[in-house]
Short mmCIF file of C-alpha atoms in Angstrom, two decimals:
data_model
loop_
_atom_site.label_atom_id
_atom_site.label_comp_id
_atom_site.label_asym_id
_atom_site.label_seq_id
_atom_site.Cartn_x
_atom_site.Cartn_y
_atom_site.Cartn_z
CA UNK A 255 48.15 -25.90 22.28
CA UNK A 256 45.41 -28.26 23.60
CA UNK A 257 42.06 -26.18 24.33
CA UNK A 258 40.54 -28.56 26.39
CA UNK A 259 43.29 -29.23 29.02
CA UNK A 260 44.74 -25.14 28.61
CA UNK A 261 43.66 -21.97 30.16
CA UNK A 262 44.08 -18.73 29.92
CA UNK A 263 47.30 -18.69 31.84
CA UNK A 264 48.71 -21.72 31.52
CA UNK A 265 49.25 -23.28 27.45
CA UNK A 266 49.37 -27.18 27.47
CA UNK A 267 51.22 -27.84 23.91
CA UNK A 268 50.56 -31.62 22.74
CA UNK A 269 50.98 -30.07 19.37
CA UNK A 270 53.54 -27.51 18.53
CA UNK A 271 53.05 -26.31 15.22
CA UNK A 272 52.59 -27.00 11.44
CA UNK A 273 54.12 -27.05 8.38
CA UNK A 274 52.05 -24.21 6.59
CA UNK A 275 52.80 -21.94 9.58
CA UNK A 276 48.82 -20.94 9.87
CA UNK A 277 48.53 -22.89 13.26
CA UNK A 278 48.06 -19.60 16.30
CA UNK A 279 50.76 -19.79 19.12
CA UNK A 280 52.70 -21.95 17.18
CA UNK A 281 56.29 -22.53 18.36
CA UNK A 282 59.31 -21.19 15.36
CA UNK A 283 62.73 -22.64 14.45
CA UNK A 284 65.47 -20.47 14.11
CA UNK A 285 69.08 -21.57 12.40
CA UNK A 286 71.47 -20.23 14.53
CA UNK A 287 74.98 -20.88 12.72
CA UNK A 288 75.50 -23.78 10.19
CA UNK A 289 73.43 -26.94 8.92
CA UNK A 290 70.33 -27.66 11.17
CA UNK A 291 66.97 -29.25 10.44
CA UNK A 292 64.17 -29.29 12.42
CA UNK A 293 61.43 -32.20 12.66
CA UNK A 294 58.14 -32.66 14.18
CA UNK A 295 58.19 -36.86 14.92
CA UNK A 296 59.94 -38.74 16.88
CA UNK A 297 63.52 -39.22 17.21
CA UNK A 298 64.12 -37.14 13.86
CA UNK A 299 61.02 -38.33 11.84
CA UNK A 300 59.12 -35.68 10.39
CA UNK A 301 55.39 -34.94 11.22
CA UNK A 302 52.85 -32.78 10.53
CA UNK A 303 51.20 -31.39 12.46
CA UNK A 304 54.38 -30.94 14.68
CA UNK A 305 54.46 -33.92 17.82
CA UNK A 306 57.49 -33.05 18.97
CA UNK A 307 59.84 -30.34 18.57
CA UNK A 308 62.62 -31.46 17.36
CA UNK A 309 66.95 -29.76 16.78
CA UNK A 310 69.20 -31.77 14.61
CA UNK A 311 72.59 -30.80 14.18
CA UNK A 312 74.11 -31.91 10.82
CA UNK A 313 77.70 -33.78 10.97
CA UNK A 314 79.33 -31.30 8.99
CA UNK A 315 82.91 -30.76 10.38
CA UNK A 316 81.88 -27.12 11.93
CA UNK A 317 79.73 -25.60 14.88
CA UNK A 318 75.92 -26.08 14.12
CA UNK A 319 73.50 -24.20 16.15
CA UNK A 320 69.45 -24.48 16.08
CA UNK A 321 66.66 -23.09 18.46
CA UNK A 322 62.72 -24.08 18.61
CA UNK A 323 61.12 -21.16 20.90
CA UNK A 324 57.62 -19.66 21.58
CA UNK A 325 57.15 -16.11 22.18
CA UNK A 326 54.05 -14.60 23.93
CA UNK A 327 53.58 -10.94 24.46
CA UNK A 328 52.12 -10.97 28.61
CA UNK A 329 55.49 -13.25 29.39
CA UNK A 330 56.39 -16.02 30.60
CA UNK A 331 57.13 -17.59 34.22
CA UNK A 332 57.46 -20.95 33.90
CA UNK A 333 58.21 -24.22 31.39
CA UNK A 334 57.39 -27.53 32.34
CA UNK A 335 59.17 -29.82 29.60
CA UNK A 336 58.51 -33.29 29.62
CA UNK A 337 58.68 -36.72 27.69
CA UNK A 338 62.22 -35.28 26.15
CA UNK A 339 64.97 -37.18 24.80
CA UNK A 340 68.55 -36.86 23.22
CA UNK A 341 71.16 -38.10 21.04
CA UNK A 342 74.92 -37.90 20.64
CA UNK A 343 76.79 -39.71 17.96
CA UNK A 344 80.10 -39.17 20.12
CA UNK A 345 80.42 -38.64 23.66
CA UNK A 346 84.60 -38.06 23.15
CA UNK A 347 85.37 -34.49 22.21
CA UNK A 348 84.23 -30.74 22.85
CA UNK A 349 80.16 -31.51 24.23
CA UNK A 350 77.20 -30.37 22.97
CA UNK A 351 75.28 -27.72 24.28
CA UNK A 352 71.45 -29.01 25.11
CA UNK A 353 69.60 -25.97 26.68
CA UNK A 354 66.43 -24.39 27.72
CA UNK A 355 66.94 -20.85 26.91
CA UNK A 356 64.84 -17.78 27.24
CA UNK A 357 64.83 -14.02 26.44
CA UNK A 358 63.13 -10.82 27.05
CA UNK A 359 63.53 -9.23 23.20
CA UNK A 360 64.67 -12.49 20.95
CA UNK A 361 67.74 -11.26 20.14
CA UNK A 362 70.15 -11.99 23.41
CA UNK A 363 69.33 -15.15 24.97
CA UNK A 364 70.34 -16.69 28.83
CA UNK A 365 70.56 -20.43 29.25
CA UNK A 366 67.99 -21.59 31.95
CA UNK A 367 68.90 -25.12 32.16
CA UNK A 368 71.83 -27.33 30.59
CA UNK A 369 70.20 -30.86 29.78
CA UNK A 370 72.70 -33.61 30.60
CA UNK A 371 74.40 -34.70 27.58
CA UNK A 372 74.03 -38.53 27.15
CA UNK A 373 76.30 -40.70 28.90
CA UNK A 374 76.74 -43.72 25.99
CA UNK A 375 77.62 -42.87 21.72
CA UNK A 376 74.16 -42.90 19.85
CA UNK A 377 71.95 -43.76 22.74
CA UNK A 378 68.24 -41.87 23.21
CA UNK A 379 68.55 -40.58 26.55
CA UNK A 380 65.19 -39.71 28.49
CA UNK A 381 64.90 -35.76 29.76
CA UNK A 382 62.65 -33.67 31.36
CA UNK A 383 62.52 -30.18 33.31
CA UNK A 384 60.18 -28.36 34.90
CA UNK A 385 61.32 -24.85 34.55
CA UNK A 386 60.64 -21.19 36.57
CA UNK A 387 62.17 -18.55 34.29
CA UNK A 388 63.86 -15.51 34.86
CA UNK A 389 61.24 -12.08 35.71
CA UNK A 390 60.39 -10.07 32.50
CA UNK A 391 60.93 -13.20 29.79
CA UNK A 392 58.70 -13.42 26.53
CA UNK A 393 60.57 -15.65 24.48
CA UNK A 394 61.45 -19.18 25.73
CA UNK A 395 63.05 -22.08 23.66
CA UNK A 396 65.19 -25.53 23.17
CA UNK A 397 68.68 -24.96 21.99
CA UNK A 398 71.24 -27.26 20.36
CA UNK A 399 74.64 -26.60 19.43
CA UNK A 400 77.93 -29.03 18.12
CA UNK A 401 81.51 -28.10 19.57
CA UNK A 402 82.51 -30.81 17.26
CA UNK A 403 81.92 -32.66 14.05
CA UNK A 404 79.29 -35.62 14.52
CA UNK A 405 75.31 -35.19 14.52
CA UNK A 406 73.33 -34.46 17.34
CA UNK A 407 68.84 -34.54 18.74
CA UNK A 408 67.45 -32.88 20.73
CA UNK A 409 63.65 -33.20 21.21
CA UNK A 410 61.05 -32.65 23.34
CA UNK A 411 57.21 -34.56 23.20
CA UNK A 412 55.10 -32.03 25.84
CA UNK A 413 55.49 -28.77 27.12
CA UNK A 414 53.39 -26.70 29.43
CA UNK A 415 54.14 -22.73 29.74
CA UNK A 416 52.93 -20.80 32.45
CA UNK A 417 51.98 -17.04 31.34
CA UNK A 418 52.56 -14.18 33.55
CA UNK A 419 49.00 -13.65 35.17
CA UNK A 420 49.40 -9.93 35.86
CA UNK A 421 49.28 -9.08 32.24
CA UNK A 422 47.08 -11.69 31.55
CA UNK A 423 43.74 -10.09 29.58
CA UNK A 424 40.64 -11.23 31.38
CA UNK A 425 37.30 -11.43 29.89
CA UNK A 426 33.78 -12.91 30.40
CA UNK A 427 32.32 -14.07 28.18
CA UNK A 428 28.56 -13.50 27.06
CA UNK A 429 29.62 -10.03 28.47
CA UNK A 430 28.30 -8.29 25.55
CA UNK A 431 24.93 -9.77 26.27
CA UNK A 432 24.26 -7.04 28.91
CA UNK A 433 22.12 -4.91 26.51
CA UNK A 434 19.06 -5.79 24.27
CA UNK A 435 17.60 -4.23 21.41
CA UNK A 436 13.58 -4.42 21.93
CA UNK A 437 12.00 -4.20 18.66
CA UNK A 438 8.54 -5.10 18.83
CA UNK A 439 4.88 -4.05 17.72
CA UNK A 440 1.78 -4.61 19.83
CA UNK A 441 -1.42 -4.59 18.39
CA UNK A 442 -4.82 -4.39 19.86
CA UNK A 443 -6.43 -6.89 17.21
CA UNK A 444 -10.26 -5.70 18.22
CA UNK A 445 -9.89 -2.25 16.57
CA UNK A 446 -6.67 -2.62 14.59
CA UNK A 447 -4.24 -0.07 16.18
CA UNK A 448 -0.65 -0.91 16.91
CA UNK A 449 2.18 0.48 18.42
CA UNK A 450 6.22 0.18 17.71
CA UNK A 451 8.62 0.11 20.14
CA UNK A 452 12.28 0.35 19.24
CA UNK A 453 14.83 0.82 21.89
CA UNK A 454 18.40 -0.71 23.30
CA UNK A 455 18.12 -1.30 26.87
CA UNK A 456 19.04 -3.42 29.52
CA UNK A 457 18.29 -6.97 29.92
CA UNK A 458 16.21 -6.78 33.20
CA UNK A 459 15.27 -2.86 32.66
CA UNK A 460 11.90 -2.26 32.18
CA UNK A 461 10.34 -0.16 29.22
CA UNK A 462 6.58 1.99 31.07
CA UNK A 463 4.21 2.95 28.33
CA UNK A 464 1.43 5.04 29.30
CA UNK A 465 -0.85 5.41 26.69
CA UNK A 466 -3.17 7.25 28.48
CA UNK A 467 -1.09 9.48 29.51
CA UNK A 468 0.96 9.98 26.55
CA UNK A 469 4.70 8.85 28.23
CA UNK A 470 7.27 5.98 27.47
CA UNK A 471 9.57 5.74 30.30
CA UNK A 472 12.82 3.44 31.02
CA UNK A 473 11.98 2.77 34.90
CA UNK A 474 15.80 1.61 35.26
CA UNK A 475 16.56 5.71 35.69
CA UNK A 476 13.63 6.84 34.69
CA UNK A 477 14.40 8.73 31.54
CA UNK A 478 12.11 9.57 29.14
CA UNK A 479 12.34 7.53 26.22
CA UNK A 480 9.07 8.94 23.74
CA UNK A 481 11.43 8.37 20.44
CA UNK A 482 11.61 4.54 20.93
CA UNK A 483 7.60 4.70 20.15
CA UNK A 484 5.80 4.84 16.71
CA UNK A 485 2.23 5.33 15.79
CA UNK A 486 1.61 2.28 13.38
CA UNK A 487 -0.33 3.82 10.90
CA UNK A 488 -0.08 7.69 11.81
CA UNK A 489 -0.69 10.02 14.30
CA UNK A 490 -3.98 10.22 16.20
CA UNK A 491 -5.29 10.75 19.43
CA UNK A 492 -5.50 7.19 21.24
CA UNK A 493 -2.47 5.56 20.82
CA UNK A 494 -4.07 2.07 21.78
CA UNK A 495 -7.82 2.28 22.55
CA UNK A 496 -9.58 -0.34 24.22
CA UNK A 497 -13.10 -0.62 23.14
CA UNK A 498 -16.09 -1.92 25.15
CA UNK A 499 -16.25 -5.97 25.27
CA UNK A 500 -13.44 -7.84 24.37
CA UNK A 501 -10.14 -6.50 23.76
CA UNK A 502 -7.11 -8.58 22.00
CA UNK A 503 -3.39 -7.13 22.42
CA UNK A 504 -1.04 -8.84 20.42
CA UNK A 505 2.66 -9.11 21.10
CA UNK A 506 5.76 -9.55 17.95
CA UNK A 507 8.91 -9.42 18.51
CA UNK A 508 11.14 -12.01 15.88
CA UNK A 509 13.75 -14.13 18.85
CA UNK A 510 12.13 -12.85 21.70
CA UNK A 511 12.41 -15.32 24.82
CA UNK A 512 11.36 -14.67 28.51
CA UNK A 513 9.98 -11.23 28.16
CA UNK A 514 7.16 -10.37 30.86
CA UNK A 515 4.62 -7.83 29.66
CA UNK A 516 2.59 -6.65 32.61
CA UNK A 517 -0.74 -4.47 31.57
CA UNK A 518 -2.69 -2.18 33.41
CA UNK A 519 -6.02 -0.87 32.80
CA UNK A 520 -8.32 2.01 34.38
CA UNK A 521 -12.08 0.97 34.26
CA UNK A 522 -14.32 4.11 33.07
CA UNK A 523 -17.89 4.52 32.78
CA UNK A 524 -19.80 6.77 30.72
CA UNK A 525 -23.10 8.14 30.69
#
């Protein structure tokens, strides 16, 4: 299906599959009873990727039966066929069967719509149908079938399906984004002590160190958080000493952006 015209509830398919069968949400043929081929072009040309979907009964002398359909887990409510066309070699006999047909476990299907069989022998007749289906269906499809010997299309170029929005997943994305993993070492470049910090937390949470007083605090619920801190070098006494004159704190953190360190100082004097 197209991504730029879909959304998460409602599939737009331009395209409706491939020959390798590795395309996702792809729609599958199924051989009913008999001879039937299926074809992705136009008016039984093949294509690949799949333009069309596309049911053609073989003239055989017996009943030939073919479905294209699409199953989605969540369901579907609605089908909105369009730029579909037709074919009958004869118009005198037992008719064809052109359907849109749906099911809620792929194994017993319900007609939806009858599509008009053409009124003229081996004339393209235009189609379209814009389809609510019956509550609880996962499986919808196209369905041919002869009721007499002669060959018979049955195509269809666009299709939109509607999926049912209450079991629709929902998402938002960059959701995982909530939490960051601060991984940093500052450095007081004047006497060559540094700290480490290590810690997953919030993106707009704010990590307290006190080095003064000895605690590293997550102000968000104000939880102690002393493991996320290492001693660069090994234990000792001031964690990060400021000496007298000038004083040069250094900040690395590899991908950091838009982090705002805020430092506070007590001015002392001694005798």
């Amino acid at each position: 299906f197209d991504l730029g015209d879909s959304t998460n509830t409602s599939w737009v398919y331009e395209e409706f599959g491939e020959d390798d069968g590795l395309r996702t949400g792809a729609w599958v043929s199924q051989v009913v009873d008999g001879s039937v081929e299926f074809y992705g072009g136009n008016r039984g040309a093949s294509a690949d990727p799949w333009t069309e979907l596309g049911i053609h009964d073989l003239d055989v002398g017996s009943s030939c039966k073919g479905r294209f359909y699409l199953f989605n887990p969540v369901g579907l409510t609605n089908a909105n066929f369009t730029n579909g066309e037709n074919w009958i070699e004869s118009t005198v006999g037992p008719n064809e069967k052109y359907e849109i047909q749906s099911s809620e476990n792929g194994s017993v299907w319900t007609t939806e719509y009858s599509i008009a069989e053409p009124v003229s022998d081996e004339t393209w007749t235009a189609w379209s149908r814009n389809e609510a289906l019956t509550s609880g269906i996962r499986y919808v499809g196209l369905y041919l079938t002869t009721g007499h010997p002669g060959e018979g299309y049955l195509e269809a170029a666009d299709c939109t399906v509607t999926l049912d929005s209450s079991n629709t997943p929902t998402h938002e994305i960059g959701n995982e984004q909530g939490n960051y993993t601060l991984d940093c070492v500052i450095e007081n470049t004047a006497t060559g002590d540094s700290i480490a910090l290590s810690l997953v937390m919030g993106l707009d949470e704010t990590l307290e160190v006190d080095t003064d007083g000895k605690t590293v605090t997550l102000l968000a619920d104000g939880s102690g958080q002393l493991q996320a801190l290492t001693l660069v070098g090994g234990a000792r006494r001031d964690w990060l000493r400021l000496v007298d004159g000038e004083n040069e704190l250094s900040f690395e953190d590899t991908g950091t952006e838009e982090l705002e360190i805020v430092l506070v100082w007590d001015r002392r004097l001694f005798e």
